[in-house]
Amino acid sequence: MKLESAVKKKIIRDILVSIVLYVLPVVLMFLTFYINGQRPWLEKTTKTEAKK
Amino acid sequence: MINILESIFKNLASWGLPVLMVITGIIEFSLGLYENKWNKNERILDIVCFVIPKIVVKPAIVYFTLLVLPLLLPGYKNKFDWVPFWWAFFIIAVADDLTQYWYHRLHHQVPWLWRFHRTHHSASYMGMAMASRQNIIYTIFFSQMYLTAALTYLGLGYAALFVTGIKSLITTAAHASIKWDQPFYKYKFLHPFAWILERLISTPATHHAHHADTTDDGVGHYKGNFGNMFFIWDVIFQTGIITRKYPSSYGTKAYKNEEWYAQFLWPIFKSQKKGSELSSDGPMVADGITDNIDLRVKKDETSMAASI
């Protein structure tokens, strides 16, 4: 039993949209950091080095 | 009483959720919401599906997390623990639930996958047990569990705990036969909240529609409403309908009351029922119910979903 062409096309299209949705929260997070001037990954590195 | 409730929610990710589900199940049973549909075969299947994955699957996931991930992603343990909590929550909620949306949708739209998901839809009733009623193969390959485990390894574990807890509450409540969303549709002053709620998360109305045994009565929609925690995916991909009504009957028309072990362990054990989708010489998708699999995208479905 095969997957019909119309359903297959919709699945492919929706998967492409999904890739954008997956990335969106990460992009928004870095955009917020850029706007606020935050660099939390550096703060972590600084703390780690201070402990050493 | 408060201390007990607090303890349940603090331990939601371990024993807390199963306790809540059992309490919900007892309430449902006491209110007669299972009617006379919970026969011996269904009882065994629901209890086995509730218990076994928790004993077998969860330890396997822990094993995967502790042993395999360091080999696959060496040096990346807690690499992203700098991510602020709410961003981690947002990232995991999307990644986890969108993956589960796809895992679920593909099991409805790819004929070969249907039989791994059929068990979840075979019951003619709704209840908390439906949330865990699954074929074991479907459960083992619950793709989002591995994604969440990987994100936990990478340092987003605390947020993952919250996402898992909230998601479990929403999905259990959406499967339950207690229609908690009904007041939102009944009282006009709650309608604005209903509009947001039903488009954001799965509610009994939208998820019961997915478990209906019909799709042509203006309420049932087993060809869509795939969302688990978030219904927003069905809105975005136009796979959902919102009616604020509940189906009159549930299940699948091709159900032959297959043996509980066949439903739980297919294809390891197959059904002896002739013509069953789970039998050794049975169809992939039974005749007369080709609509169980969304083989076509109907124009009226698209326009109906667009009105969402």
Short mmCIF file of C-alpha atoms in Angstrom, two decimals:
data_model
loop_
_atom_site.label_atom_id
_atom_site.label_comp_id
_atom_site.label_asym_id
_atom_site.label_seq_id
_atom_site.Cartn_x
_atom_site.Cartn_y
_atom_site.Cartn_z
CA MET A 1 0.00 0.00 0.00
CA LYS A 2 1.72 3.15 -1.16
CA LEU A 3 1.64 6.67 0.15
CA GLU A 4 -0.35 8.87 -2.22
CA SER A 5 1.46 11.63 -4.05
CA ALA A 6 -0.57 14.51 -2.59
CA VAL A 7 0.00 13.28 0.96
CA LYS A 8 3.70 12.77 0.28
CA LYS A 9 4.07 16.33 -1.07
CA LYS A 10 2.30 17.79 1.94
CA ILE A 11 4.50 15.82 4.31
CA ILE A 12 7.66 17.07 2.58
CA ARG A 13 6.43 20.66 2.63
CA ASP A 14 5.47 20.47 6.29
CA ILE A 15 8.83 18.90 7.21
CA LEU A 16 10.60 21.87 5.62
CA VAL A 17 8.43 24.24 7.67
CA SER A 18 9.22 22.15 10.74
CA ILE A 19 12.95 22.70 10.29
CA VAL A 20 12.29 26.43 10.65
CA LEU A 21 10.18 25.78 13.75
CA TYR A 22 12.94 23.68 15.35
CA VAL A 23 15.51 26.38 14.81
CA LEU A 24 13.22 29.29 15.75
CA PRO A 25 13.60 29.12 19.57
CA VAL A 26 17.39 28.96 19.26
CA VAL A 27 17.46 31.90 16.85
CA LEU A 28 15.14 33.94 19.08
CA MET A 29 17.33 33.17 22.08
CA PHE A 30 20.51 34.41 20.37
CA LEU A 31 18.64 37.42 19.01
CA THR A 32 17.63 38.31 22.56
CA PHE A 33 21.24 37.91 23.72
CA TYR A 34 22.38 40.17 20.89
CA ILE A 35 19.83 42.85 21.76
CA ASN A 36 20.60 42.69 25.50
CA GLY A 37 24.32 42.28 25.07
CA GLN A 38 24.29 39.07 27.12
CA ARG A 39 26.85 36.32 26.67
CA PRO A 40 25.96 33.62 29.18
CA TRP A 41 28.30 31.06 27.61
CA LEU A 42 31.23 33.34 28.42
CA GLU A 43 30.01 33.76 31.99
CA LYS A 44 30.12 29.99 32.34
CA THR A 45 33.65 29.85 30.93
CA THR A 46 34.75 32.63 33.30
CA LYS A 47 33.28 30.79 36.30
CA THR A 48 34.99 27.54 35.25
CA GLU A 49 38.38 29.26 34.91
CA ALA A 50 37.92 31.07 38.23
CA LYS A 51 37.36 27.72 39.95
CA LYS A 52 40.64 26.41 38.49
CA MET B 1 -3.21 16.51 52.10
CA ILE B 2 -1.21 19.52 50.87
CA ASN B 3 2.02 17.69 51.72
CA ILE B 4 0.89 14.66 49.73
CA LEU B 5 0.03 16.81 46.70
CA GLU B 6 3.32 18.66 47.00
CA SER B 7 5.18 15.38 47.14
CA ILE B 8 3.37 14.08 44.05
CA PHE B 9 4.29 17.16 42.03
CA LYS B 10 7.87 17.24 43.26
CA ASN B 11 8.26 13.65 42.08
CA LEU B 12 6.17 14.03 38.96
CA ALA B 13 8.89 12.70 36.67
CA SER B 14 9.26 9.50 38.70
CA TRP B 15 6.33 8.10 40.73
CA GLY B 16 4.19 11.21 40.90
CA LEU B 17 2.66 11.02 37.44
CA PRO B 18 1.74 7.31 37.65
CA VAL B 19 0.02 8.04 40.99
CA LEU B 20 -1.96 10.92 39.42
CA MET B 21 -2.94 8.69 36.51
CA VAL B 22 -4.11 5.89 38.81
CA ILE B 23 -6.15 8.38 40.87
CA THR B 24 -7.70 9.75 37.65
CA GLY B 25 -8.46 6.23 36.48
CA ILE B 26 -10.17 5.36 39.77
CA ILE B 27 -12.28 8.53 39.52
CA GLU B 28 -13.22 7.74 35.90
CA PHE B 29 -14.15 4.17 36.83
CA SER B 30 -16.15 5.30 39.87
CA LEU B 31 -18.11 7.76 37.76
CA GLY B 32 -18.98 4.94 35.36
CA LEU B 33 -17.21 6.66 32.48
CA TYR B 34 -15.96 3.33 31.08
CA GLU B 35 -19.56 2.05 30.92
CA ASN B 36 -19.45 -1.67 30.11
CA LYS B 37 -16.63 -1.38 27.60
CA TRP B 38 -13.73 -2.23 29.90
CA ASN B 39 -13.85 -6.00 29.44
CA LYS B 40 -11.14 -8.44 30.56
CA ASN B 41 -9.09 -8.16 27.37
CA GLU B 42 -9.15 -4.35 27.49
CA ARG B 43 -8.34 -4.31 31.21
CA ILE B 44 -5.28 -6.52 30.78
CA LEU B 45 -4.07 -4.53 27.78
CA ASP B 46 -4.46 -1.15 29.49
CA ILE B 47 -2.74 -2.31 32.68
CA VAL B 48 0.12 -4.01 30.80
CA CYS B 49 0.64 -0.90 28.67
CA PHE B 50 0.63 1.25 31.80
CA VAL B 51 3.11 -0.85 33.78
CA ILE B 52 5.57 -2.59 31.42
CA PRO B 53 7.01 0.46 29.63
CA LYS B 54 7.72 2.06 33.00
CA ILE B 55 9.68 -1.00 34.10
CA VAL B 56 11.42 -1.77 30.80
CA VAL B 57 11.54 1.34 28.63
CA LYS B 58 12.51 3.94 31.19
CA PRO B 59 15.59 2.01 32.40
CA ALA B 60 16.58 1.51 28.77
CA ILE B 61 16.43 5.24 28.19
CA VAL B 62 18.58 5.86 31.26
CA TYR B 63 21.07 3.32 29.92
CA PHE B 64 21.10 5.11 26.59
CA THR B 65 21.70 8.43 28.25
CA LEU B 66 24.47 7.32 30.56
CA LEU B 67 26.43 5.03 28.25
CA VAL B 68 25.80 5.78 24.62
CA LEU B 69 25.60 9.56 24.51
CA PRO B 70 29.16 10.09 25.86
CA LEU B 71 30.35 7.87 23.01
CA LEU B 72 28.27 9.71 20.41
CA LEU B 73 28.90 13.20 21.73
CA PRO B 74 32.20 13.06 23.60
CA GLY B 75 33.06 16.18 25.52
CA TYR B 76 29.57 17.63 25.15
CA LYS B 77 28.21 16.66 28.54
CA ASN B 78 26.57 19.77 30.05
CA LYS B 79 28.08 21.84 27.27
CA PHE B 80 24.91 23.94 27.07
CA ASP B 81 24.09 24.27 30.75
CA TRP B 82 24.62 28.03 30.36
CA VAL B 83 21.27 28.26 28.48
CA PRO B 84 18.83 30.19 30.71
CA PHE B 85 16.02 28.04 32.13
CA TRP B 86 13.06 29.50 30.21
CA TRP B 87 14.89 29.43 26.90
CA ALA B 88 15.83 25.81 27.58
CA PHE B 89 12.20 25.11 28.41
CA PHE B 90 11.06 26.70 25.15
CA ILE B 91 13.71 24.91 23.08
CA ILE B 92 12.92 21.50 24.57
CA ALA B 93 9.14 21.98 24.46
CA VAL B 94 9.31 22.69 20.73
CA ALA B 95 11.88 20.02 19.88
CA ASP B 96 10.21 17.32 21.95
CA ASP B 97 6.61 17.97 21.02
CA LEU B 98 7.13 18.76 17.36
CA THR B 99 9.07 15.52 16.99
CA GLN B 100 6.26 13.62 18.67
CA TYR B 101 3.72 15.36 16.38
CA TRP B 102 5.64 14.03 13.38
CA TYR B 103 6.14 10.57 14.87
CA HIS B 104 2.39 10.41 15.50
CA ARG B 105 1.33 11.90 12.16
CA LEU B 106 3.54 9.57 10.14
CA HIS B 107 2.01 6.55 11.90
CA HIS B 108 -1.34 7.71 10.59
CA GLN B 109 -0.26 8.73 7.11
CA VAL B 110 2.28 6.05 6.16
CA PRO B 111 0.33 2.78 5.70
CA TRP B 112 3.20 0.53 6.79
CA LEU B 113 3.42 2.30 10.17
CA TRP B 114 -0.29 2.16 11.06
CA ARG B 115 -0.21 -1.24 12.76
CA PHE B 116 2.41 -0.01 15.26
CA HIS B 117 -0.02 2.71 16.37
CA ARG B 118 -3.36 0.94 15.95
CA THR B 119 -3.43 -0.29 19.56
CA HIS B 120 -3.64 3.29 20.80
CA HIS B 121 -6.84 3.76 18.79
CA SER B 122 -8.52 0.39 19.21
CA ALA B 123 -10.38 1.13 22.45
CA SER B 124 -14.04 2.13 22.14
CA TYR B 125 -13.70 4.37 25.19
CA MET B 126 -11.50 7.20 26.38
CA GLY B 127 -9.71 7.41 29.71
CA MET B 128 -6.38 8.13 31.37
CA ALA B 129 -5.16 4.68 30.37
CA MET B 130 -5.30 5.70 26.70
CA ALA B 131 -2.31 7.96 27.20
CA SER B 132 -0.12 4.90 27.80
CA ARG B 133 -2.01 2.33 25.68
CA GLN B 134 0.53 1.70 22.92
CA ASN B 135 2.18 -1.09 21.00
CA ILE B 136 5.58 -1.72 22.62
CA ILE B 137 7.51 -1.13 19.39
CA TYR B 138 5.85 2.30 19.04
CA THR B 139 6.84 3.06 22.62
CA ILE B 140 10.46 1.94 22.21
CA PHE B 141 10.93 4.09 19.14
CA PHE B 142 9.21 7.13 20.69
CA SER B 143 11.71 9.32 18.95
CA GLN B 144 11.25 12.35 21.11
CA MET B 145 12.41 10.43 24.21
CA TYR B 146 15.87 10.08 22.73
CA LEU B 147 15.92 13.69 21.63
CA THR B 148 15.01 14.76 25.16
CA ALA B 149 17.64 12.42 26.61
CA ALA B 150 20.26 13.97 24.33
CA LEU B 151 19.24 17.49 25.33
CA THR B 152 19.44 16.45 28.98
CA TYR B 153 22.96 15.15 28.39
CA LEU B 154 23.86 18.44 26.78
CA GLY B 155 22.90 20.31 29.95
CA LEU B 156 19.22 21.19 29.55
CA GLY B 157 18.05 18.53 32.02
CA TYR B 158 16.32 20.75 34.58
CA ALA B 159 14.11 22.33 31.92
CA ALA B 160 13.52 18.89 30.40
CA LEU B 161 12.08 17.76 33.73
CA PHE B 162 9.53 20.59 33.66
CA VAL B 163 8.60 20.02 30.04
CA THR B 164 8.10 16.29 30.67
CA GLY B 165 5.94 16.96 33.70
CA ILE B 166 3.72 19.55 32.08
CA LYS B 167 3.44 17.53 28.86
CA SER B 168 2.43 14.40 30.75
CA LEU B 169 -0.30 16.31 32.59
CA ILE B 170 -1.68 17.81 29.37
CA THR B 171 -1.67 14.55 27.40
CA THR B 172 -3.19 12.54 30.24
CA ALA B 173 -5.90 15.19 30.69
CA ALA B 174 -6.57 15.22 26.93
CA HIS B 175 -7.10 11.44 26.91
CA ALA B 176 -9.14 11.35 30.11
CA SER B 177 -12.88 10.86 29.95
CA ILE B 178 -13.31 13.75 32.37
CA LYS B 179 -14.07 16.67 30.07
CA TRP B 180 -12.29 19.42 31.98
CA ASP B 181 -12.51 21.82 29.02
CA GLN B 182 -16.30 21.80 28.85
CA PRO B 183 -16.82 24.84 31.12
CA PHE B 184 -14.69 26.89 28.73
CA TYR B 185 -17.20 26.24 25.94
CA LYS B 186 -20.29 26.46 28.14
CA TYR B 187 -19.73 29.86 29.77
CA LYS B 188 -19.52 32.81 27.39
CA PHE B 189 -17.11 34.84 29.53
CA LEU B 190 -14.59 32.00 29.20
CA HIS B 191 -14.79 31.88 25.40
CA PRO B 192 -11.75 34.13 24.80
CA PHE B 193 -9.67 31.79 27.00
CA ALA B 194 -11.12 28.79 25.16
CA TRP B 195 -10.04 30.27 21.81
CA ILE B 196 -6.43 30.54 22.99
CA LEU B 197 -6.39 27.27 24.94
CA GLU B 198 -7.76 25.03 22.17
CA ARG B 199 -5.30 26.40 19.62
CA LEU B 200 -2.33 26.13 21.94
CA ILE B 201 -2.65 22.79 23.74
CA SER B 202 -4.47 19.50 23.30
CA THR B 203 -7.83 19.51 25.02
CA PRO B 204 -10.31 16.66 25.48
CA ALA B 205 -12.43 18.11 22.64
CA THR B 206 -9.61 18.22 20.10
CA HIS B 207 -7.95 15.00 21.16
CA HIS B 208 -11.14 12.97 21.58
CA ALA B 209 -11.91 13.97 17.97
CA HIS B 210 -8.68 12.23 17.00
CA HIS B 211 -9.81 9.05 18.75
CA ALA B 212 -13.23 9.00 17.11
CA ASP B 213 -14.16 6.06 14.93
CA THR B 214 -15.59 8.40 12.32
CA THR B 215 -14.33 11.35 10.39
CA ASP B 216 -17.43 12.43 8.49
CA ASP B 217 -19.77 13.53 11.26
CA GLY B 218 -18.36 17.04 11.75
CA VAL B 219 -16.82 16.10 15.10
CA GLY B 220 -14.56 13.06 14.64
CA HIS B 221 -11.22 13.69 12.95
CA TYR B 222 -8.92 10.70 13.18
CA LYS B 223 -7.13 11.91 10.06
CA GLY B 224 -5.80 14.88 11.97
CA ASN B 225 -5.61 16.53 15.40
CA PHE B 226 -2.22 14.86 15.84
CA GLY B 227 -0.82 17.23 18.45
CA ASN B 228 0.24 15.83 21.80
CA MET B 229 1.07 18.70 24.19
CA PHE B 230 0.66 21.51 21.65
CA PHE B 231 -2.27 21.69 19.27
CA ILE B 232 -0.54 24.62 17.58
CA TRP B 233 1.18 22.21 15.19
CA ASP B 234 -2.20 21.12 13.83
CA VAL B 235 -3.08 24.79 13.35
CA ILE B 236 0.18 25.55 11.54
CA PHE B 237 0.05 22.48 9.30
CA GLN B 238 -3.74 22.62 8.83
CA THR B 239 -4.20 19.08 10.11
CA GLY B 240 -6.68 20.04 12.82
CA ILE B 241 -10.31 20.86 13.36
CA ILE B 242 -11.86 22.54 16.39
CA THR B 243 -15.54 21.92 17.06
CA ARG B 244 -15.84 22.17 20.88
CA LYS B 245 -17.81 18.94 20.69
CA TYR B 246 -17.03 15.35 21.64
CA PRO B 247 -17.46 12.30 19.42
CA SER B 248 -20.28 9.91 20.19
CA SER B 249 -18.10 6.86 19.61
CA TYR B 250 -14.40 6.01 19.67
CA GLY B 251 -12.04 3.39 18.35
CA THR B 252 -11.49 1.93 14.91
CA LYS B 253 -14.09 0.28 12.72
CA ALA B 254 -11.71 -2.56 11.87
CA TYR B 255 -11.29 -3.56 15.52
CA LYS B 256 -11.84 -7.26 16.10
CA ASN B 257 -11.12 -7.24 19.83
CA GLU B 258 -7.72 -8.67 19.10
CA GLU B 259 -5.85 -10.47 21.87
CA TRP B 260 -4.16 -8.09 24.28
CA TYR B 261 -0.72 -9.64 23.70
CA ALA B 262 -1.06 -9.19 19.91
CA GLN B 263 -2.02 -5.55 20.35
CA PHE B 264 0.84 -4.97 22.78
CA LEU B 265 3.56 -6.97 21.03
CA TRP B 266 2.71 -7.04 17.31
CA PRO B 267 4.56 -8.13 15.16
CA ILE B 268 6.32 -10.33 17.74
CA PHE B 269 2.93 -11.91 18.50
CA LYS B 270 0.19 -11.81 15.92
CA SER B 271 -3.54 -12.07 16.23
CA GLN B 272 -5.43 -15.28 15.43
CA LYS B 273 -8.50 -13.29 14.42
CA LYS B 274 -9.15 -13.83 10.74
CA GLY B 275 -8.90 -10.70 8.61
CA SER B 276 -7.37 -8.68 11.43
CA GLU B 277 -4.77 -6.07 10.55
CA LEU B 278 -2.67 -7.75 13.25
CA SER B 279 -2.98 -11.30 11.89
CA SER B 280 -0.16 -12.95 9.96
CA ASP B 281 -2.00 -12.78 6.64
CA GLY B 282 -4.10 -9.72 7.38
CA PRO B 283 -4.14 -6.42 5.49
CA MET B 284 -1.80 -3.56 6.31
CA VAL B 285 -4.89 -1.37 6.52
CA ALA B 286 -8.27 -3.10 6.52
CA ASP B 287 -10.70 -2.72 3.61
CA GLY B 288 -13.46 -0.23 4.06
CA ILE B 289 -11.49 1.86 6.48
CA THR B 290 -8.95 3.32 4.13
CA ASP B 291 -9.85 6.62 5.73
CA ASN B 292 -7.94 5.45 8.80
CA ILE B 293 -4.94 6.49 6.82
CA ASP B 294 -5.03 9.94 5.30
CA LEU B 295 -4.57 8.80 1.72
CA ARG B 296 -5.86 12.03 0.30
CA VAL B 297 -5.83 15.64 1.28
CA LYS B 298 -9.42 16.71 0.80
CA LYS B 299 -10.19 20.23 -0.28
CA ASP B 300 -12.92 20.56 2.32
CA GLU B 301 -10.46 19.53 5.08
CA THR B 302 -8.06 22.24 4.00
CA SER B 303 -10.76 24.92 3.96
CA MET B 304 -12.17 23.69 7.31
CA ALA B 305 -8.74 23.81 8.89
CA ALA B 306 -8.15 27.24 7.38
CA SER B 307 -11.12 28.57 9.34
CA ILE B 308 -9.17 27.76 12.51
#
